[in-house]
Short mmCIF file of C-alpha atoms in Angstrom, two decimals:
data_model
loop_
_atom_site.label_atom_id
_atom_site.label_comp_id
_atom_site.label_asym_id
_atom_site.label_seq_id
_atom_site.Cartn_x
_atom_site.Cartn_y
_atom_site.Cartn_z
CA MET A 1 0.03 -0.13 -0.31
CA SER A 2 1.25 3.53 -0.39
CA ALA A 3 3.13 5.52 2.87
CA ASN A 4 0.81 7.74 1.56
CA THR A 5 -2.56 7.08 1.70
CA SER A 6 -4.66 8.84 4.10
CA ARG A 7 -7.33 6.13 6.54
CA PRO A 8 -10.77 6.98 5.58
CA GLY A 9 -12.90 8.23 8.27
CA PRO A 10 -15.89 7.02 9.72
CA GLY A 11 -18.40 8.44 7.75
CA GLU A 12 -15.71 7.41 4.12
CA TRP A 13 -15.44 3.25 5.50
CA GLU A 14 -19.25 3.40 6.47
CA GLU A 15 -20.12 5.28 2.81
CA ALA A 16 -18.18 2.83 1.70
CA ALA A 17 -19.07 -0.70 2.82
CA ARG A 18 -22.85 0.46 1.61
CA LEU A 19 -21.70 0.95 -2.02
CA LEU A 20 -20.80 -2.76 -1.49
CA SER A 21 -22.82 -4.18 0.50
CA ARG A 22 -25.87 -3.25 -1.53
CA THR A 23 -24.17 -3.61 -4.91
CA ALA A 24 -22.53 -7.08 -4.15
CA ARG A 25 -25.29 -8.10 -3.59
CA ASP A 26 -27.65 -7.66 -7.05
CA LEU A 27 -24.01 -11.04 -8.43
CA PRO A 28 -24.80 -14.51 -9.04
CA THR A 29 -24.58 -17.16 -6.20
CA GLY A 30 -21.52 -17.65 -4.41
CA ARG A 31 -19.51 -14.48 -6.16
CA HIS A 32 -20.45 -11.83 -3.62
CA GLN A 33 -17.16 -12.99 -1.89
CA HIS A 34 -15.07 -14.04 -5.29
CA HIS A 35 -15.90 -9.76 -6.18
CA LYS A 36 -14.85 -8.53 -2.76
CA GLU A 37 -11.62 -10.10 -3.21
CA ARG A 38 -11.17 -8.71 -6.67
CA LEU A 39 -12.72 -5.38 -5.67
CA MET A 40 -9.88 -5.17 -3.16
CA ALA A 41 -7.49 -5.91 -5.73
CA HIS A 42 -8.51 -3.04 -7.77
CA ILE A 43 -8.10 -0.87 -6.17
CA GLU A 44 -5.04 -1.96 -4.45
CA GLN A 45 -3.20 -1.41 -7.34
CA ALA A 46 -5.24 2.03 -8.20
CA GLN A 47 -3.58 2.85 -4.96
CA ARG A 48 0.17 0.89 -6.54
CA GLY A 49 -0.24 3.28 -9.99
CA GLN A 50 -0.35 6.06 -7.71
CA GLU A 51 3.14 5.30 -6.49
CA THR A 52 6.22 7.19 -7.47
CA SER A 53 8.67 4.71 -6.19
CA PRO A 54 9.99 3.11 -7.95
CA GLY A 55 10.88 -0.41 -7.61
CA PRO A 56 8.10 -3.93 -8.53
CA ALA A 57 4.82 -3.27 -6.84
CA LYS A 58 4.26 -4.22 -3.26
CA ALA A 59 2.31 -8.15 -3.60
CA ARG A 60 -0.89 -6.93 -2.49
CA ARG A 61 -2.96 -8.96 0.63
CA LEU A 62 -6.26 -9.90 0.65
CA ARG A 63 -8.34 -9.43 4.42
CA LEU A 64 -11.62 -11.44 3.88
CA PRO A 65 -13.98 -10.90 5.26
CA ARG A 66 -13.53 -7.19 5.26
CA PRO A 67 -16.33 -4.28 3.74
CA ALA A 68 -13.17 -2.59 4.10
CA ILE A 69 -12.58 0.35 0.82
CA ALA A 70 -10.15 3.31 1.74
CA LEU A 71 -10.75 4.70 -2.00
CA PRO A 72 -14.42 5.99 -1.85
CA ALA A 73 -15.06 7.37 -4.78
CA LEU A 74 -12.67 4.50 -6.48
CA ALA A 75 -14.50 2.16 -4.77
CA ALA A 76 -18.09 3.32 -6.62
CA ALA A 77 -16.16 3.30 -10.29
CA VAL A 78 -14.88 -0.30 -9.39
CA VAL A 79 -18.58 -1.70 -8.33
CA ALA A 80 -19.84 -0.61 -11.15
CA ALA A 81 -17.40 -1.82 -13.72
CA VAL A 82 -17.54 -5.37 -11.28
CA VAL A 83 -21.65 -5.02 -11.32
CA ALA A 84 -21.33 -4.00 -15.46
CA GLY A 85 -19.85 -7.57 -16.03
CA THR A 86 -16.10 -5.57 -16.69
CA ALA A 87 -13.83 -5.79 -13.59
CA MET A 88 -12.46 -9.25 -15.51
CA THR A 89 -10.46 -7.98 -17.80
CA GLY A 90 -7.71 -10.05 -20.24
CA GLY A 91 -5.08 -9.03 -18.97
CA ASN A 92 -1.85 -9.74 -19.94
CA GLY A 93 -1.47 -13.86 -19.13
CA ASP A 94 0.02 -13.55 -14.98
CA GLY A 95 -2.13 -13.68 -11.87
CA PRO A 96 -5.60 -14.62 -11.88
CA SER A 97 -6.61 -13.69 -15.67
CA ARG A 98 -4.13 -17.35 -16.86
CA LEU A 99 -7.93 -18.35 -15.59
CA ALA A 100 -10.30 -17.36 -18.13
CA THR A 101 -9.95 -19.61 -21.06
CA GLY A 102 -12.35 -17.12 -23.37
CA GLN A 103 -15.66 -19.81 -23.55
CA ALA A 104 -18.73 -19.56 -22.22
CA LEU A 105 -19.92 -22.29 -19.66
CA THR A 106 -23.63 -23.65 -20.99
CA THR A 107 -26.26 -25.92 -19.70
CA GLN A 108 -29.44 -27.20 -20.56
CA ILE A 109 -32.17 -24.71 -18.76
CA GLY A 110 -34.21 -27.68 -15.98
CA ALA A 111 -37.65 -27.27 -15.95
CA ALA A 112 -38.60 -25.39 -13.10
CA SER A 113 -41.73 -26.84 -10.94
CA PRO A 114 -43.76 -24.88 -7.68
CA GLU A 115 -44.59 -28.24 -6.38
CA GLY A 116 -42.57 -30.31 -3.82
CA VAL A 117 -40.32 -27.31 -2.43
CA SER A 118 -41.85 -27.77 1.14
CA ARG A 119 -40.59 -31.86 0.65
CA LEU A 120 -38.23 -30.92 -0.29
CA LEU A 121 -36.71 -28.39 1.75
CA ASP A 122 -38.40 -30.28 4.62
CA GLN A 123 -36.48 -33.79 4.11
CA VAL A 124 -32.80 -30.93 3.35
CA SER A 125 -33.41 -29.71 6.24
CA LEU A 126 -33.54 -33.68 8.62
CA VAL A 127 -29.81 -35.19 6.57
CA ALA A 128 -28.49 -31.40 7.91
CA ALA A 129 -30.33 -31.77 11.52
CA LYS A 130 -28.28 -35.14 11.78
CA ASP A 131 -25.14 -33.91 10.92
CA ASP A 132 -24.52 -33.12 14.92
CA HIS A 133 -21.34 -35.60 15.04
CA ARG A 134 -19.39 -33.16 13.00
CA PRO A 135 -16.61 -31.16 15.16
CA VAL A 136 -17.63 -28.52 16.49
CA LEU A 137 -15.35 -25.27 15.52
CA GLU A 138 -13.75 -23.92 18.26
CA ALA A 139 -10.90 -20.71 18.86
CA GLY A 140 -8.25 -22.11 17.93
CA HIS A 141 -9.51 -24.75 15.18
CA TYR A 142 -10.71 -23.46 12.01
CA VAL A 143 -13.08 -24.97 9.45
CA TYR A 144 -11.82 -25.98 5.75
CA ILE A 145 -13.58 -25.67 2.60
CA GLU A 146 -12.40 -26.83 -0.51
CA THR A 147 -14.99 -26.48 -4.40
CA LYS A 148 -14.23 -26.78 -7.27
CA THR A 149 -15.54 -23.73 -8.81
CA ALA A 150 -15.81 -22.27 -12.40
CA ASP A 151 -17.77 -19.01 -13.25
CA THR A 152 -18.62 -16.73 -16.25
CA PHE A 153 -17.90 -13.45 -17.02
CA VAL A 154 -18.74 -10.19 -19.55
CA LYS A 155 -14.88 -9.36 -20.52
CA THR A 156 -13.87 -6.46 -22.33
CA LEU A 157 -10.47 -6.25 -24.09
CA ASN A 158 -9.49 -2.47 -26.37
CA ASP A 159 -13.07 -1.36 -26.22
CA GLN A 160 -14.12 -4.71 -27.21
CA ARG A 161 -16.30 -7.14 -24.41
CA SER A 162 -16.81 -10.43 -25.27
CA LEU A 163 -17.75 -13.52 -22.97
CA ALA A 164 -15.14 -15.39 -20.77
CA SER A 165 -14.53 -17.55 -18.34
CA HIS A 166 -12.71 -19.26 -14.93
CA ALA A 167 -11.75 -22.80 -16.29
CA LEU A 168 -12.72 -25.48 -13.31
CA HIS A 169 -10.42 -24.97 -10.70
CA LYS A 170 -10.04 -25.72 -6.36
CA ARG A 171 -10.49 -23.67 -4.23
CA GLN A 172 -9.20 -23.94 -0.49
CA VAL A 173 -10.39 -21.53 2.07
CA TRP A 174 -9.68 -21.38 5.76
CA TYR A 175 -11.61 -19.59 8.67
CA SER A 176 -11.61 -18.81 12.73
CA ALA A 177 -14.38 -19.50 14.73
CA ASP A 178 -14.14 -16.00 14.56
CA GLY A 179 -13.41 -15.63 11.60
CA THR A 180 -10.30 -12.79 11.76
CA LYS A 181 -7.28 -15.45 10.59
CA GLY A 182 -7.80 -17.63 7.95
CA TRP A 183 -6.24 -18.42 4.12
CA LEU A 184 -8.08 -18.25 1.20
CA ILE A 185 -5.69 -20.31 -1.75
CA ASP A 186 -7.86 -19.26 -5.15
CA PRO A 187 -6.53 -18.86 -8.77
CA ALA A 188 -8.67 -17.65 -10.05
CA VAL A 189 -8.50 -14.52 -6.82
CA ASN A 190 -4.36 -14.28 -5.96
CA ASP A 191 -1.77 -14.10 -8.09
CA SER A 192 0.24 -16.41 -5.92
CA PRO A 193 -0.27 -20.18 -5.76
CA GLU A 194 0.25 -20.38 -1.78
CA GLY A 195 -2.71 -18.19 -1.61
CA GLU A 196 -2.85 -15.15 0.06
CA THR A 197 -3.93 -13.73 3.25
CA LEU A 198 -8.05 -12.95 5.13
CA SER A 199 -6.37 -12.42 8.69
CA LEU A 200 -7.27 -9.54 9.98
CA PRO A 201 -7.08 -6.17 10.11
CA ASP A 202 -7.28 -4.84 7.19
CA GLU A 203 -4.35 -2.76 6.19
CA GLN A 204 -6.25 0.32 7.31
CA GLY A 205 -6.53 -1.33 10.91
CA ASN A 206 -10.29 -2.29 10.44
CA THR A 207 -11.80 -5.36 11.81
CA PRO A 208 -15.21 -5.54 10.50
CA VAL A 209 -18.23 -7.50 12.47
CA ALA A 210 -19.67 -10.24 11.55
CA GLY A 211 -22.61 -9.58 9.81
CA LEU A 212 -24.76 -11.84 7.22
CA ASN A 213 -22.48 -10.46 4.48
CA HIS A 214 -19.43 -11.37 6.44
CA PRO A 215 -20.33 -14.04 8.67
CA SER A 216 -18.08 -16.26 11.48
CA TYR A 217 -18.68 -19.05 12.45
CA ASP A 218 -18.55 -17.76 16.14
CA TYR A 219 -21.68 -15.21 14.66
CA LEU A 220 -23.57 -18.04 12.37
CA ALA A 221 -23.82 -20.29 16.29
CA LYS A 222 -26.20 -17.67 17.34
CA LEU A 223 -28.48 -16.36 14.72
CA PRO A 224 -31.92 -17.74 15.44
CA THR A 225 -32.38 -21.21 14.47
CA ASP A 226 -36.80 -21.22 15.06
CA PRO A 227 -37.45 -20.67 10.77
CA GLY A 228 -39.79 -18.01 10.88
CA THR A 229 -37.89 -15.92 13.67
CA LEU A 230 -34.30 -16.04 11.69
CA LEU A 231 -36.32 -15.55 8.38
CA SER A 232 -37.60 -12.20 9.17
CA LYS A 233 -34.27 -11.12 10.75
CA ILE A 234 -32.82 -11.75 7.65
CA TYR A 235 -35.56 -9.68 5.34
CA LYS A 236 -34.79 -6.92 7.94
CA GLU A 237 -30.80 -6.82 8.04
CA THR A 238 -30.74 -7.14 4.26
CA ARG A 239 -34.18 -4.68 3.72
CA GLY A 240 -33.01 -2.16 0.31
CA HIS A 241 -30.49 -4.12 -1.22
CA GLY A 242 -30.41 -6.24 -4.51
CA ASN A 243 -32.55 -6.37 -7.19
CA SER A 244 -36.55 -7.52 -4.65
CA PRO A 245 -36.60 -8.21 -0.93
CA ASP A 246 -37.61 -11.92 -1.77
CA GLN A 247 -34.52 -12.91 -3.99
CA GLU A 248 -32.15 -10.81 -1.80
CA ALA A 249 -33.62 -13.44 1.43
CA PHE A 250 -32.45 -16.39 -0.88
CA THR A 251 -29.83 -15.28 -2.09
CA THR A 252 -28.55 -14.16 1.28
CA ILE A 253 -29.22 -18.27 2.70
CA GLY A 254 -28.18 -19.93 -0.42
CA ASP A 255 -24.56 -17.54 0.51
CA LEU A 256 -24.60 -18.79 4.23
CA LEU A 257 -25.20 -22.92 2.54
CA GLY A 258 -21.67 -22.51 0.20
CA GLU A 259 -18.69 -21.58 1.76
CA SER A 260 -19.47 -21.27 5.66
CA TYR A 261 -19.71 -23.70 8.58
CA PRO A 262 -23.38 -23.41 10.35
CA PRO A 263 -23.94 -25.47 13.01
CA PRO A 264 -26.60 -28.41 12.04
CA ALA A 265 -29.71 -26.47 14.25
CA LEU A 266 -28.78 -23.84 11.61
CA SER A 267 -28.53 -24.91 8.86
CA LYS A 268 -32.15 -26.67 9.09
CA ALA A 269 -33.56 -23.85 10.34
CA LEU A 270 -31.74 -22.12 7.51
CA PHE A 271 -33.88 -24.56 5.40
CA LYS A 272 -36.66 -23.75 6.41
CA ALA A 273 -36.98 -20.63 6.49
CA ALA A 274 -35.80 -20.77 2.78
CA ALA A 275 -39.54 -23.10 2.03
CA LYS A 276 -41.48 -19.96 3.47
CA ILE A 277 -40.35 -17.33 -0.02
CA PRO A 278 -42.27 -16.82 -1.94
CA GLY A 279 -41.12 -17.87 -5.93
CA VAL A 280 -39.30 -21.31 -4.77
CA VAL A 281 -39.31 -24.10 -6.93
CA THR A 282 -38.06 -27.19 -8.06
CA VAL A 283 -35.75 -28.03 -10.75
CA ASN A 284 -35.96 -31.69 -11.73
CA ASP A 285 -32.21 -31.93 -12.94
CA ALA A 286 -28.64 -29.98 -11.77
CA VAL A 287 -25.41 -30.48 -12.50
CA ASP A 288 -22.50 -29.84 -9.58
CA ALA A 289 -19.07 -27.92 -11.55
CA VAL A 290 -18.16 -31.14 -10.99
CA GLY A 291 -20.25 -33.20 -13.25
CA ARG A 292 -22.33 -34.39 -10.08
CA HIS A 293 -26.72 -34.46 -10.72
CA GLY A 294 -28.89 -33.89 -8.76
CA VAL A 295 -31.91 -32.06 -7.22
CA ALA A 296 -32.57 -28.35 -6.94
CA VAL A 297 -33.89 -26.16 -4.85
CA ALA A 298 -34.31 -22.50 -7.30
CA ARG A 299 -35.63 -19.72 -7.47
CA LEU A 300 -35.13 -16.89 -10.58
CA ASP A 301 -34.47 -13.09 -10.44
CA GLU A 302 -36.78 -11.80 -12.31
CA LYS A 303 -34.66 -8.16 -12.49
CA SER A 304 -31.67 -10.34 -14.06
CA GLY A 305 -33.08 -13.26 -15.26
CA ARG A 306 -30.79 -15.43 -13.10
CA ARG A 307 -31.73 -18.49 -11.49
CA GLU A 308 -30.01 -19.18 -8.67
CA GLU A 309 -29.83 -23.12 -7.36
CA TRP A 310 -28.80 -24.94 -4.74
CA ILE A 311 -28.27 -28.96 -5.69
CA PHE A 312 -28.86 -31.75 -3.51
CA ASP A 313 -28.15 -35.83 -3.72
CA LYS A 314 -31.83 -37.24 -4.96
CA HIS A 315 -31.12 -40.08 -2.79
CA THR A 316 -29.18 -38.71 0.03
CA HIS A 317 -30.48 -35.19 0.00
CA VAL A 318 -26.85 -33.85 0.86
CA PHE A 319 -26.01 -30.27 -0.33
CA LEU A 320 -23.78 -30.74 -3.50
CA GLY A 321 -23.51 -27.86 -4.12
CA GLN A 322 -24.79 -24.05 -6.30
CA ARG A 323 -25.00 -22.26 -10.04
CA SER A 324 -26.17 -19.25 -11.54
CA VAL A 325 -28.15 -19.97 -14.64
CA GLN A 326 -29.31 -17.12 -17.07
CA VAL A 327 -32.58 -18.24 -18.27
CA SER A 328 -33.82 -15.25 -20.43
CA ARG A 329 -31.81 -13.02 -22.24
CA ALA A 330 -29.73 -10.66 -19.95
CA ASP A 331 -30.39 -6.51 -20.59
CA GLY A 332 -27.70 -3.72 -20.46
CA PRO A 333 -23.93 -4.34 -20.55
CA GLU A 334 -24.30 -7.77 -20.29
CA ASN A 335 -26.28 -8.38 -23.32
CA LEU A 336 -23.84 -11.15 -24.42
CA ILE A 337 -24.74 -13.28 -21.50
CA LYS A 338 -27.65 -15.43 -23.14
CA PRO A 339 -30.21 -18.32 -21.86
CA GLY A 340 -28.37 -21.14 -21.07
CA THR A 341 -25.06 -19.85 -19.61
CA VAL A 342 -23.80 -21.08 -16.49
CA LEU A 343 -22.72 -17.39 -14.62
CA PHE A 344 -20.72 -19.03 -11.44
CA THR A 345 -20.94 -22.71 -10.94
CA SER A 346 -19.17 -24.58 -7.44
CA ALA A 347 -19.07 -28.34 -5.89
CA VAL A 348 -18.47 -28.18 -2.00
CA LEU A 349 -16.26 -31.02 -1.54
CA GLN A 350 -14.80 -30.77 1.77
CA ARG A 351 -15.69 -28.85 5.35
CA ALA A 352 -14.10 -30.44 7.50
CA VAL A 353 -12.63 -28.80 11.21
CA VAL A 354 -8.47 -28.11 11.18
CA ASP A 355 -5.99 -28.03 13.59
CA ASP A 356 -3.96 -25.22 11.65
CA ILE A 357 -3.86 -22.56 8.53
CA LYS A 358 -3.04 -24.50 5.57
CA GLN A 359 -3.81 -27.67 6.84
CA VAL A 360 -5.73 -30.17 4.62
CA PRO A 361 -7.46 -33.00 6.10
CA ALA A 362 -7.28 -36.26 4.04
CA HIS A 363 -10.06 -36.86 1.43
CA THR A 364 -13.04 -39.36 3.15
CA SER A 365 -15.11 -39.62 -0.39
#
């Protein structure tokens, strides 16, 4: 970071955090965290570009989860670029852009039905509630989550827009119980194959408070487990975000299922709460990032034309992963995205408690 970069005042911090929170919510399921990471990279790269000292730029250190934005005006511009899908440029072949394949991910759009939603979510919630044998995440330990993921985005290079994708790749993340320590290895985000720290506080000394947009295990453990109370809290705390209150609630629950470690009682409550959201449907056949077929609980965002899907094994009802599929033609800057395009896909391969950052448990499957 530049030595002459001033620390933002409380007003700038709150405005920047509001900007990021409100804007990131319009992105496909599971991509909020990814785009926060890319946002911070763009900001820090821009700050480095303002430095006058010679020599190579210092490697950036991503510290997440955080809404810290040192330059609110720049943040607004970068957020706008992210929402337009143009933050991922072709680059010069170095860093995260090396995963850009130039090919959009596509799929057959599965038929959706409002029938059977409650029954499926009841079955899923029962499975989640039985998962009480897994370890409790305590201080000094870390949750380890390993996924395979890929995404499609609008790429801008030399003022020319086209669809590109990040090839299917492994993503590994470690979080402490309080969310203040962690590590991320994701070649679509990191410049170094060794990954980067997520430990807090950030470069400005700020330690964000955990919340629905950036939950720690300790935060999740304190959430209400009554489905109605939980859903009311989600609606209240996400009011004004996203394209609609119902879609925002569904997206928020999906994010909590994807890359976090909710206690079994909370997982059950999240599924029960999702059944109460209007517009939730089932999709009889959906495929996760590693090709596992399952049944999905989904909801269509009428404004963006994207359907967010949570995929479960048809027989065991275990959560497999998520994806976001374009089901109608996109408007505006993203009009290149055709129906059948997979905006984001993930598959959860491991979720475990380990003793230290970068420790990887043995595969159980």
